[in-house]
Amino acid sequence: MKSDFIIALTQLAAERNLPRGTVISAIEAALASGYKKDSISTGQNISVNLNPGTGEISAHIVKNVVETPEDTELEISLSEAKKIDSNATIGTTIQIKELTNTAGRMAAQAARQVILQRLREAENEIILKEFENKEGEVFSIVIQKIEPKHIIADIGRTEAILPASEQSPFEKHRVGQKLKVVLKSIRPSTRGPEIIISRADGDLLRRLFEMEVPEIYNKLVQMVEVAREAGSRSKISVFAKQEGIDAVGSCVGLRGVRIQSIVNELQGEKIDVVEWNKDPKLYITNALSPATVQRVIILPDKQSAIAIVPENQISLAIGKDGQNVRLAARLTGWKLDIKSNTESLDLDNIEEPEIETEIEAEIETPLELGPDDIEQTLEQLEEGLQISQDTEVTDTPEETEPDTQTEDVSEDQL
């Protein structure tokens, strides 16, 4: 039958969520420290062994075996050691005497402090191992305490800190509230590991989309860039890596159900999902959604562009306090200037450079045509040419600019 001491030891290990061996080692070190405080064994080396099965504790005075001892409290000669243990050699330790007395009050206090310190160190080490190399991952927290400069939250095994600089300025928090956060950093300190979390980082938006949109998680759709002003508005650009997939529609979901859950998690933050394009003109046009862009002029020798919009679209393109154009500039990486179509007459003579942007993406290569396919294609071309020669062309359609589709999720769909 287990002793009460072993039952208490097992319960302590379960409460602290620590390995049983770690708790036993901490208790042995604490008892050794307590015996050293005792008047009988002061200044001597003490070895304590705790039997995990029976709970019996044995303590011995230990000395180092040397040729000629200089400190008789810590050392013993080889000849004297061989009288106790015939296998003793120089450089080893030997148990001289077993201690049977009970430690005093001061010794018990010292042992208690050592136990708490060793258990705290063991907990901190486990926490560091659990959260290291997990920066950028999403965790669920429960707010425990709200202070002026930061919020303290329960992140599972330990507490995390949500600084004011990492909070969304328009969110309201309360004790007991559950939130999703992204792990910003973790570093050791004198009080244990300091875990910094964030609600304002752009990585939180990325991870939420990965969790909500299977196409992004399975890497069929790639999130290219994220521009975020936490709590107010965000823009993300997406790109389909496989033909036949609607990148924007995948992120929005049927009737906006996918993006609505992300908006709810971010407490009403507006999110625009736009399609990435290697042509910077089309990309800028998409990024300025929901405004209608008639033309984009790329300025030579500069990473800047001018977007021409109708007169009644100026305020929509710029946005409140310039937010829409500011986010579009951050999303595309271009300096943007908004002009109305009535102001663009003097810009027609600007020579625009040929520029295309690239992203790292695994594009599926088209199927190679065999000899039979090539022959069939040539026959179809000959038939088409014959038809075009016999048909009189009566009208030539006007050239129109390519129509780009963007989704303003926050204002139209949600």
Short mmCIF file of C-alpha atoms in Angstrom, two decimals:
data_model
loop_
_atom_site.label_atom_id
_atom_site.label_comp_id
_atom_site.label_asym_id
_atom_site.label_seq_id
_atom_site.Cartn_x
_atom_site.Cartn_y
_atom_site.Cartn_z
CA MET A 1 0.00 0.00 0.00
CA LYS A 2 1.38 3.40 -0.92
CA SER A 3 2.39 5.77 1.83
CA ASP A 4 0.78 9.17 2.27
CA PHE A 5 4.04 10.75 1.15
CA ILE A 6 3.99 8.98 -2.23
CA ILE A 7 0.31 9.86 -2.72
CA ALA A 8 1.08 13.53 -2.00
CA LEU A 9 4.07 13.42 -4.36
CA THR A 10 1.94 11.98 -7.17
CA GLN A 11 -0.76 14.58 -6.58
CA LEU A 12 1.83 17.39 -6.66
CA ALA A 13 3.19 16.14 -9.98
CA ALA A 14 -0.33 16.02 -11.44
CA GLU A 15 -1.26 19.52 -10.22
CA ARG A 16 1.93 21.08 -11.59
CA ASN A 17 1.70 18.99 -14.77
CA LEU A 18 5.30 17.86 -14.26
CA PRO A 19 6.98 14.48 -14.70
CA ARG A 20 7.10 12.45 -11.49
CA GLY A 21 10.87 12.07 -11.76
CA THR A 22 11.31 15.85 -11.90
CA VAL A 23 9.35 16.27 -8.65
CA ILE A 24 11.38 13.50 -6.93
CA SER A 25 14.66 15.17 -7.99
CA ALA A 26 13.44 18.51 -6.63
CA ILE A 27 12.50 16.94 -3.28
CA GLU A 28 15.88 15.17 -3.01
CA ALA A 29 17.73 18.42 -3.71
CA ALA A 30 15.55 20.26 -1.17
CA LEU A 31 16.15 17.65 1.56
CA ALA A 32 19.89 17.76 0.90
CA SER A 33 19.81 21.55 1.28
CA GLY A 34 17.83 21.18 4.52
CA TYR A 35 20.33 18.71 6.00
CA LYS A 36 23.19 21.08 5.18
CA LYS A 37 21.50 23.72 7.32
CA ASP A 38 21.45 21.32 10.28
CA SER A 39 24.10 21.92 12.96
CA ILE A 40 25.39 18.33 12.84
CA SER A 41 26.10 18.22 9.11
CA THR A 42 26.89 21.90 8.44
CA GLY A 43 29.52 22.37 5.74
CA GLN A 44 29.43 18.75 4.57
CA ASN A 45 28.26 17.20 1.32
CA ILE A 46 24.92 15.44 1.73
CA SER A 47 23.39 12.86 -0.59
CA VAL A 48 19.65 12.17 -0.30
CA ASN A 49 17.86 9.29 -2.01
CA LEU A 50 14.05 9.02 -2.20
CA ASN A 51 12.63 5.58 -2.98
CA PRO A 52 9.73 6.26 -5.43
CA GLY A 53 8.07 2.97 -4.57
CA THR A 54 8.03 3.02 -0.77
CA GLY A 55 8.64 6.71 -0.07
CA GLU A 56 11.59 5.93 2.23
CA ILE A 57 14.26 8.62 2.47
CA SER A 58 17.93 7.92 3.14
CA ALA A 59 20.57 10.62 3.70
CA HIS A 60 24.34 10.11 3.85
CA ILE A 61 27.43 12.25 4.34
CA VAL A 62 29.51 12.04 1.17
CA LYS A 63 33.26 12.70 0.81
CA ASN A 64 35.60 12.84 -2.15
CA VAL A 65 38.36 10.23 -2.30
CA VAL A 66 41.84 11.84 -2.64
CA GLU A 67 45.45 10.82 -2.02
CA THR A 68 46.08 13.38 0.72
CA PRO A 69 43.00 15.15 2.13
CA GLU A 70 43.26 18.91 2.76
CA ASP A 71 39.71 19.43 4.07
CA THR A 72 38.64 16.52 6.24
CA GLU A 73 35.00 17.67 6.15
CA LEU A 74 34.80 17.14 2.39
CA GLU A 75 37.64 14.75 1.57
CA ILE A 76 38.93 11.35 2.69
CA SER A 77 42.17 9.52 1.94
CA LEU A 78 42.22 6.49 -0.31
CA SER A 79 43.41 4.19 2.49
CA GLU A 80 40.53 5.23 4.78
CA ALA A 81 38.04 4.92 1.94
CA LYS A 82 39.11 1.35 1.17
CA LYS A 83 38.26 0.40 4.75
CA ILE A 84 34.66 1.38 4.02
CA ASP A 85 34.47 0.26 0.38
CA SER A 86 37.19 -1.89 -1.15
CA ASN A 87 36.29 -0.67 -4.64
CA ALA A 88 36.97 3.00 -3.82
CA THR A 89 39.33 4.86 -6.18
CA ILE A 90 40.77 8.37 -6.32
CA GLY A 91 38.32 10.88 -7.84
CA THR A 92 35.15 9.09 -6.76
CA THR A 93 32.79 9.80 -3.85
CA ILE A 94 31.97 7.52 -0.98
CA GLN A 95 29.16 7.51 1.59
CA ILE A 96 30.65 7.87 5.05
CA LYS A 97 27.73 8.07 7.46
CA GLU A 98 23.99 7.76 7.34
CA LEU A 99 22.00 10.62 8.88
CA THR A 100 19.06 9.56 11.01
CA ASN A 101 18.22 12.79 12.80
CA THR A 102 15.25 14.94 11.81
CA ALA A 103 16.03 18.33 10.31
CA GLY A 104 15.15 21.36 12.41
CA ARG A 105 12.75 24.20 11.69
CA MET A 106 15.27 26.30 9.74
CA ALA A 107 16.29 23.29 7.71
CA ALA A 108 12.64 22.53 6.89
CA GLN A 109 12.08 26.11 5.72
CA ALA A 110 15.15 25.94 3.48
CA ALA A 111 13.93 22.65 2.03
CA ARG A 112 10.53 24.15 1.29
CA GLN A 113 12.08 27.09 -0.56
CA VAL A 114 14.31 24.82 -2.60
CA ILE A 115 11.35 22.62 -3.58
CA LEU A 116 9.36 25.61 -4.80
CA GLN A 117 12.34 26.99 -6.69
CA ARG A 118 13.16 23.69 -8.39
CA LEU A 119 9.54 23.10 -9.36
CA ARG A 120 9.29 26.63 -10.77
CA GLU A 121 12.46 26.12 -12.81
CA ALA A 122 11.13 22.82 -14.14
CA GLU A 123 7.82 24.44 -15.12
CA ASN A 124 9.60 27.31 -16.89
CA GLU A 125 11.75 24.89 -18.84
CA ILE A 126 8.73 22.90 -19.99
CA ILE A 127 6.90 26.09 -21.01
CA LEU A 128 9.87 27.27 -23.07
CA LYS A 129 10.02 23.93 -24.88
CA GLU A 130 6.26 23.98 -25.53
CA PHE A 131 6.14 27.46 -27.10
CA GLU A 132 9.58 27.79 -28.71
CA ASN A 133 9.62 27.97 -32.52
CA LYS A 134 5.86 28.67 -32.55
CA GLU A 135 5.97 32.38 -33.33
CA GLY A 136 3.20 33.25 -35.79
CA GLU A 137 0.85 30.45 -34.73
CA VAL A 138 -2.69 31.07 -33.49
CA PHE A 139 -3.69 30.28 -29.90
CA SER A 140 -6.99 30.59 -28.03
CA ILE A 141 -6.81 32.64 -24.82
CA VAL A 142 -9.09 33.62 -21.96
CA ILE A 143 -8.65 37.13 -20.54
CA GLN A 144 -7.84 37.00 -16.83
CA LYS A 145 -6.91 40.57 -15.90
CA ILE A 146 -7.12 43.94 -17.65
CA GLU A 147 -4.48 46.52 -16.71
CA PRO A 148 -3.80 50.00 -18.17
CA LYS A 149 -0.69 49.00 -20.13
CA HIS A 150 -1.44 45.37 -20.96
CA ILE A 151 -3.87 42.47 -20.64
CA ILE A 152 -2.99 39.21 -18.88
CA ALA A 153 -4.51 36.13 -20.46
CA ASP A 154 -4.53 32.39 -19.85
CA ILE A 155 -2.93 30.57 -22.78
CA GLY A 156 -3.09 27.07 -21.34
CA ARG A 157 -0.12 26.08 -19.20
CA THR A 158 0.89 29.62 -18.38
CA GLU A 159 -0.05 33.30 -18.72
CA ALA A 160 0.53 35.52 -21.75
CA ILE A 161 0.79 39.29 -22.08
CA LEU A 162 -1.17 41.32 -24.63
CA PRO A 163 0.52 44.76 -24.67
CA ALA A 164 -1.42 47.90 -25.57
CA SER A 165 0.68 48.24 -28.75
CA GLU A 166 -0.50 44.79 -29.93
CA GLN A 167 -4.19 45.40 -29.21
CA SER A 168 -6.75 46.41 -31.80
CA PRO A 169 -7.65 50.03 -30.96
CA PHE A 170 -11.37 49.58 -31.60
CA GLU A 171 -11.89 46.34 -29.66
CA LYS A 172 -13.40 46.23 -26.18
CA HIS A 173 -12.30 43.48 -23.80
CA ARG A 174 -13.70 41.98 -20.63
CA VAL A 175 -12.52 39.45 -18.08
CA GLY A 176 -13.41 35.91 -19.13
CA GLN A 177 -13.61 36.79 -22.83
CA LYS A 178 -12.26 34.19 -25.28
CA LEU A 179 -10.14 35.40 -28.18
CA LYS A 180 -7.79 34.10 -30.85
CA VAL A 181 -4.33 35.64 -30.88
CA VAL A 182 -1.05 35.11 -32.69
CA LEU A 183 2.12 34.34 -30.74
CA LYS A 184 4.43 37.32 -31.27
CA SER A 185 7.50 36.32 -29.25
CA ILE A 186 8.67 34.37 -26.21
CA ARG A 187 11.71 35.16 -24.11
CA PRO A 188 13.02 34.06 -20.71
CA SER A 189 13.01 36.47 -17.78
CA THR A 190 13.65 36.43 -14.04
CA ARG A 191 9.97 35.71 -13.41
CA GLY A 192 9.78 32.94 -15.98
CA PRO A 193 9.05 32.86 -19.71
CA GLU A 194 7.41 36.04 -21.01
CA ILE A 195 4.95 35.23 -23.79
CA ILE A 196 3.90 38.19 -25.95
CA ILE A 197 0.72 37.79 -28.01
CA SER A 198 -0.92 40.07 -30.57
CA ARG A 199 -4.34 40.92 -31.96
CA ALA A 200 -3.05 43.60 -34.37
CA ASP A 201 -0.43 41.66 -36.34
CA GLY A 202 -1.08 40.82 -39.99
CA ASP A 203 -0.09 37.20 -39.32
CA LEU A 204 -3.30 36.78 -37.32
CA LEU A 205 -5.34 37.55 -40.45
CA ARG A 206 -3.23 35.13 -42.49
CA ARG A 207 -3.68 32.29 -40.00
CA LEU A 208 -7.42 32.89 -39.68
CA PHE A 209 -7.82 32.58 -43.44
CA GLU A 210 -5.72 29.39 -43.44
CA MET A 211 -7.99 27.94 -40.75
CA GLU A 212 -11.23 28.98 -42.48
CA VAL A 213 -10.45 28.48 -46.21
CA PRO A 214 -9.49 24.89 -47.18
CA GLU A 215 -8.09 26.04 -50.53
CA ILE A 216 -5.51 28.21 -48.74
CA TYR A 217 -4.68 25.48 -46.24
CA ASN A 218 -4.18 22.96 -49.09
CA LYS A 219 -2.09 25.54 -51.02
CA LEU A 220 -4.45 25.67 -53.99
CA VAL A 221 -4.88 29.39 -53.33
CA GLN A 222 -1.96 31.56 -52.23
CA MET A 223 -2.23 34.65 -50.06
CA VAL A 224 0.25 37.05 -51.64
CA GLU A 225 0.11 40.19 -49.48
CA VAL A 226 -1.76 41.49 -46.44
CA ALA A 227 -2.26 45.17 -45.61
CA ARG A 228 -4.00 45.70 -42.29
CA GLU A 229 -5.07 48.53 -40.05
CA ALA A 230 -6.23 46.52 -37.08
CA GLY A 231 -9.83 46.95 -36.03
CA SER A 232 -10.71 49.17 -39.00
CA ARG A 233 -10.00 47.70 -42.43
CA SER A 234 -7.76 45.17 -44.16
CA LYS A 235 -6.95 44.21 -47.74
CA ILE A 236 -5.57 40.87 -48.86
CA SER A 237 -4.52 39.76 -52.34
CA VAL A 238 -4.93 36.14 -53.38
CA PHE A 239 -3.83 34.07 -56.35
CA ALA A 240 -5.15 30.73 -57.64
CA LYS A 241 -2.33 28.25 -58.27
CA GLN A 242 -4.60 25.89 -60.20
CA GLU A 243 -6.85 26.64 -63.14
CA GLY A 244 -10.58 26.57 -62.52
CA ILE A 245 -10.38 27.88 -58.95
CA ASP A 246 -11.88 31.25 -58.08
CA ALA A 247 -9.37 32.62 -55.57
CA VAL A 248 -11.57 35.49 -54.36
CA GLY A 249 -14.72 33.38 -54.22
CA SER A 250 -12.93 30.67 -52.23
CA CYS A 251 -11.99 33.20 -49.55
CA VAL A 252 -15.43 34.76 -49.42
CA GLY A 253 -17.39 31.52 -49.39
CA LEU A 254 -21.01 30.86 -50.25
CA ARG A 255 -22.97 33.99 -49.33
CA GLY A 256 -19.87 35.23 -47.49
CA VAL A 257 -20.07 32.55 -44.79
CA ARG A 258 -16.30 31.94 -44.65
CA ILE A 259 -15.18 35.52 -44.42
CA GLN A 260 -18.04 36.40 -42.08
CA SER A 261 -16.62 34.13 -39.36
CA ILE A 262 -13.25 35.92 -39.68
CA VAL A 263 -14.96 39.31 -39.48
CA ASN A 264 -16.82 38.18 -36.35
CA GLU A 265 -13.58 36.98 -34.74
CA LEU A 266 -12.00 40.38 -35.44
CA GLN A 267 -15.09 42.11 -34.01
CA GLY A 268 -16.37 43.73 -37.20
CA GLU A 269 -13.12 44.60 -38.99
CA LYS A 270 -13.82 45.20 -42.71
CA ILE A 271 -11.90 42.95 -45.11
CA ASP A 272 -11.42 43.43 -48.86
CA VAL A 273 -10.30 40.39 -50.86
CA VAL A 274 -8.76 41.26 -54.24
CA GLU A 275 -7.15 39.17 -56.96
CA TRP A 276 -3.41 39.42 -57.47
CA ASN A 277 -2.17 40.00 -61.03
CA LYS A 278 1.36 40.08 -62.43
CA ASP A 279 0.38 43.17 -64.45
CA PRO A 280 0.81 46.06 -61.99
CA LYS A 281 -1.93 48.06 -63.72
CA LEU A 282 -4.52 45.35 -63.15
CA TYR A 283 -3.20 44.69 -59.65
CA ILE A 284 -3.52 48.36 -58.69
CA THR A 285 -6.99 48.47 -60.25
CA ASN A 286 -8.06 45.52 -58.12
CA ALA A 287 -6.42 46.89 -54.98
CA LEU A 288 -8.35 50.18 -55.17
CA SER A 289 -11.66 48.32 -54.91
CA PRO A 290 -14.48 49.24 -54.34
CA ALA A 291 -13.65 52.30 -56.48
CA THR A 292 -13.90 52.01 -60.28
CA VAL A 293 -10.56 52.72 -61.95
CA GLN A 294 -10.61 53.83 -65.60
CA ARG A 295 -6.88 53.84 -66.21
CA VAL A 296 -3.57 53.36 -64.41
CA ILE A 297 -0.45 55.24 -65.56
CA ILE A 298 2.93 53.86 -64.50
CA LEU A 299 5.46 56.66 -64.03
CA PRO A 300 8.89 56.02 -65.57
CA ASP A 301 11.93 55.43 -63.34
CA LYS A 302 9.75 55.46 -60.22
CA GLN A 303 7.90 52.87 -58.13
CA SER A 304 4.79 55.01 -58.37
CA ALA A 305 1.62 55.17 -60.41
CA ILE A 306 -1.38 57.41 -61.07
CA ALA A 307 -4.89 55.96 -60.98
CA ILE A 308 -7.52 57.74 -63.07
CA VAL A 309 -11.05 57.44 -61.67
CA PRO A 310 -14.37 59.12 -62.49
CA GLU A 311 -15.08 62.39 -60.74
CA ASN A 312 -17.76 60.84 -58.56
CA GLN A 313 -15.36 58.04 -57.48
CA ILE A 314 -12.58 60.25 -56.06
CA SER A 315 -13.72 60.08 -52.44
CA LEU A 316 -14.38 56.33 -52.68
CA ALA A 317 -10.92 55.64 -54.15
CA ILE A 318 -9.16 57.72 -51.50
CA GLY A 319 -11.32 56.46 -48.64
CA LYS A 320 -11.94 57.94 -45.23
CA ASP A 321 -8.79 59.78 -44.11
CA GLY A 322 -7.02 58.25 -47.13
CA GLN A 323 -7.39 54.72 -45.80
CA ASN A 324 -8.38 52.98 -49.04
CA VAL A 325 -5.50 54.33 -51.14
CA ARG A 326 -3.08 53.88 -48.22
CA LEU A 327 -3.94 50.19 -47.84
CA ALA A 328 -3.84 49.71 -51.63
CA ALA A 329 -0.34 51.21 -51.73
CA ARG A 330 0.85 48.92 -48.96
CA LEU A 331 -0.76 45.92 -50.63
CA THR A 332 0.80 46.53 -54.07
CA GLY A 333 4.09 48.12 -53.00
CA TRP A 334 3.50 51.11 -55.31
CA LYS A 335 3.16 54.79 -54.42
CA LEU A 336 -0.30 55.73 -55.65
CA ASP A 337 -1.79 59.06 -56.66
CA ILE A 338 -5.50 59.44 -57.42
CA LYS A 339 -6.62 61.74 -60.25
CA SER A 340 -10.06 62.37 -61.72
CA ASN A 341 -10.69 61.85 -65.44
CA THR A 342 -11.02 65.62 -65.88
CA GLU A 343 -7.51 66.16 -64.54
CA SER A 344 -5.82 63.49 -66.63
CA LEU A 345 -5.64 65.35 -69.98
CA ASP A 346 -2.02 66.42 -69.47
CA LEU A 347 -0.92 62.85 -68.64
CA ASP A 348 -1.55 61.30 -72.06
CA ASN A 349 1.98 61.99 -73.31
CA ILE A 350 3.78 60.08 -70.54
CA GLU A 351 5.81 57.13 -71.82
CA GLU A 352 5.04 54.16 -69.59
CA PRO A 353 7.65 51.42 -69.00
CA GLU A 354 6.83 47.74 -69.50
CA ILE A 355 6.71 46.24 -65.98
CA GLU A 356 5.41 42.95 -64.68
CA THR A 357 5.64 41.69 -61.13
CA GLU A 358 6.29 38.11 -60.17
CA ILE A 359 5.56 35.99 -57.11
CA GLU A 360 6.93 32.66 -56.02
CA ALA A 361 4.18 30.18 -56.81
CA GLU A 362 3.97 26.66 -58.12
CA ILE A 363 2.09 27.12 -61.41
CA GLU A 364 0.79 23.96 -63.03
CA THR A 365 2.52 23.48 -66.42
CA PRO A 366 0.22 23.03 -69.44
CA LEU A 367 -0.05 19.63 -71.09
CA GLU A 368 2.29 19.01 -74.01
CA LEU A 369 0.60 18.35 -77.37
CA GLY A 370 1.48 15.20 -79.29
CA PRO A 371 1.85 14.88 -83.10
CA ASP A 372 -1.82 13.89 -83.55
CA ASP A 373 -3.01 16.87 -81.52
CA ILE A 374 -0.83 19.28 -83.53
CA GLU A 375 -2.14 17.91 -86.85
CA GLN A 376 -5.76 18.22 -85.67
CA THR A 377 -5.13 21.80 -84.52
CA LEU A 378 -3.63 22.77 -87.90
CA GLU A 379 -6.69 21.36 -89.69
CA GLN A 380 -9.00 23.43 -87.47
CA LEU A 381 -6.95 26.57 -88.21
CA GLU A 382 -7.20 25.94 -91.98
CA GLU A 383 -10.98 25.56 -91.70
CA GLY A 384 -11.17 28.79 -89.71
CA LEU A 385 -9.11 30.69 -92.27
CA GLN A 386 -11.34 29.38 -95.10
CA ILE A 387 -14.45 30.55 -93.25
CA SER A 388 -12.95 33.99 -92.56
CA GLN A 389 -12.13 34.45 -96.27
CA ASP A 390 -15.70 33.63 -97.31
CA THR A 391 -17.29 35.87 -94.67
CA GLU A 392 -17.59 39.61 -95.16
CA VAL A 393 -16.72 41.60 -92.02
CA THR A 394 -19.22 44.41 -91.60
CA ASP A 395 -18.34 45.84 -88.18
CA THR A 396 -15.30 46.00 -85.95
CA PRO A 397 -15.97 45.94 -82.21
CA GLU A 398 -14.42 48.66 -80.16
CA GLU A 399 -11.42 47.77 -78.03
CA THR A 400 -12.26 47.64 -74.38
CA GLU A 401 -10.04 47.36 -71.37
CA PRO A 402 -10.03 43.99 -69.58
CA ASP A 403 -12.67 43.75 -66.90
CA THR A 404 -11.27 42.92 -63.50
CA GLN A 405 -13.46 41.59 -60.77
CA THR A 406 -12.84 42.34 -57.15
CA GLU A 407 -14.79 41.66 -54.01
CA ASP A 408 -15.56 44.42 -51.51
CA VAL A 409 -16.63 42.02 -48.82
CA SER A 410 -17.01 44.53 -46.06
CA GLU A 411 -19.53 46.85 -47.71
CA ASP A 412 -21.44 44.87 -50.35
CA GLN A 413 -21.50 41.22 -49.34
CA LEU A 414 -21.32 41.23 -45.54
#
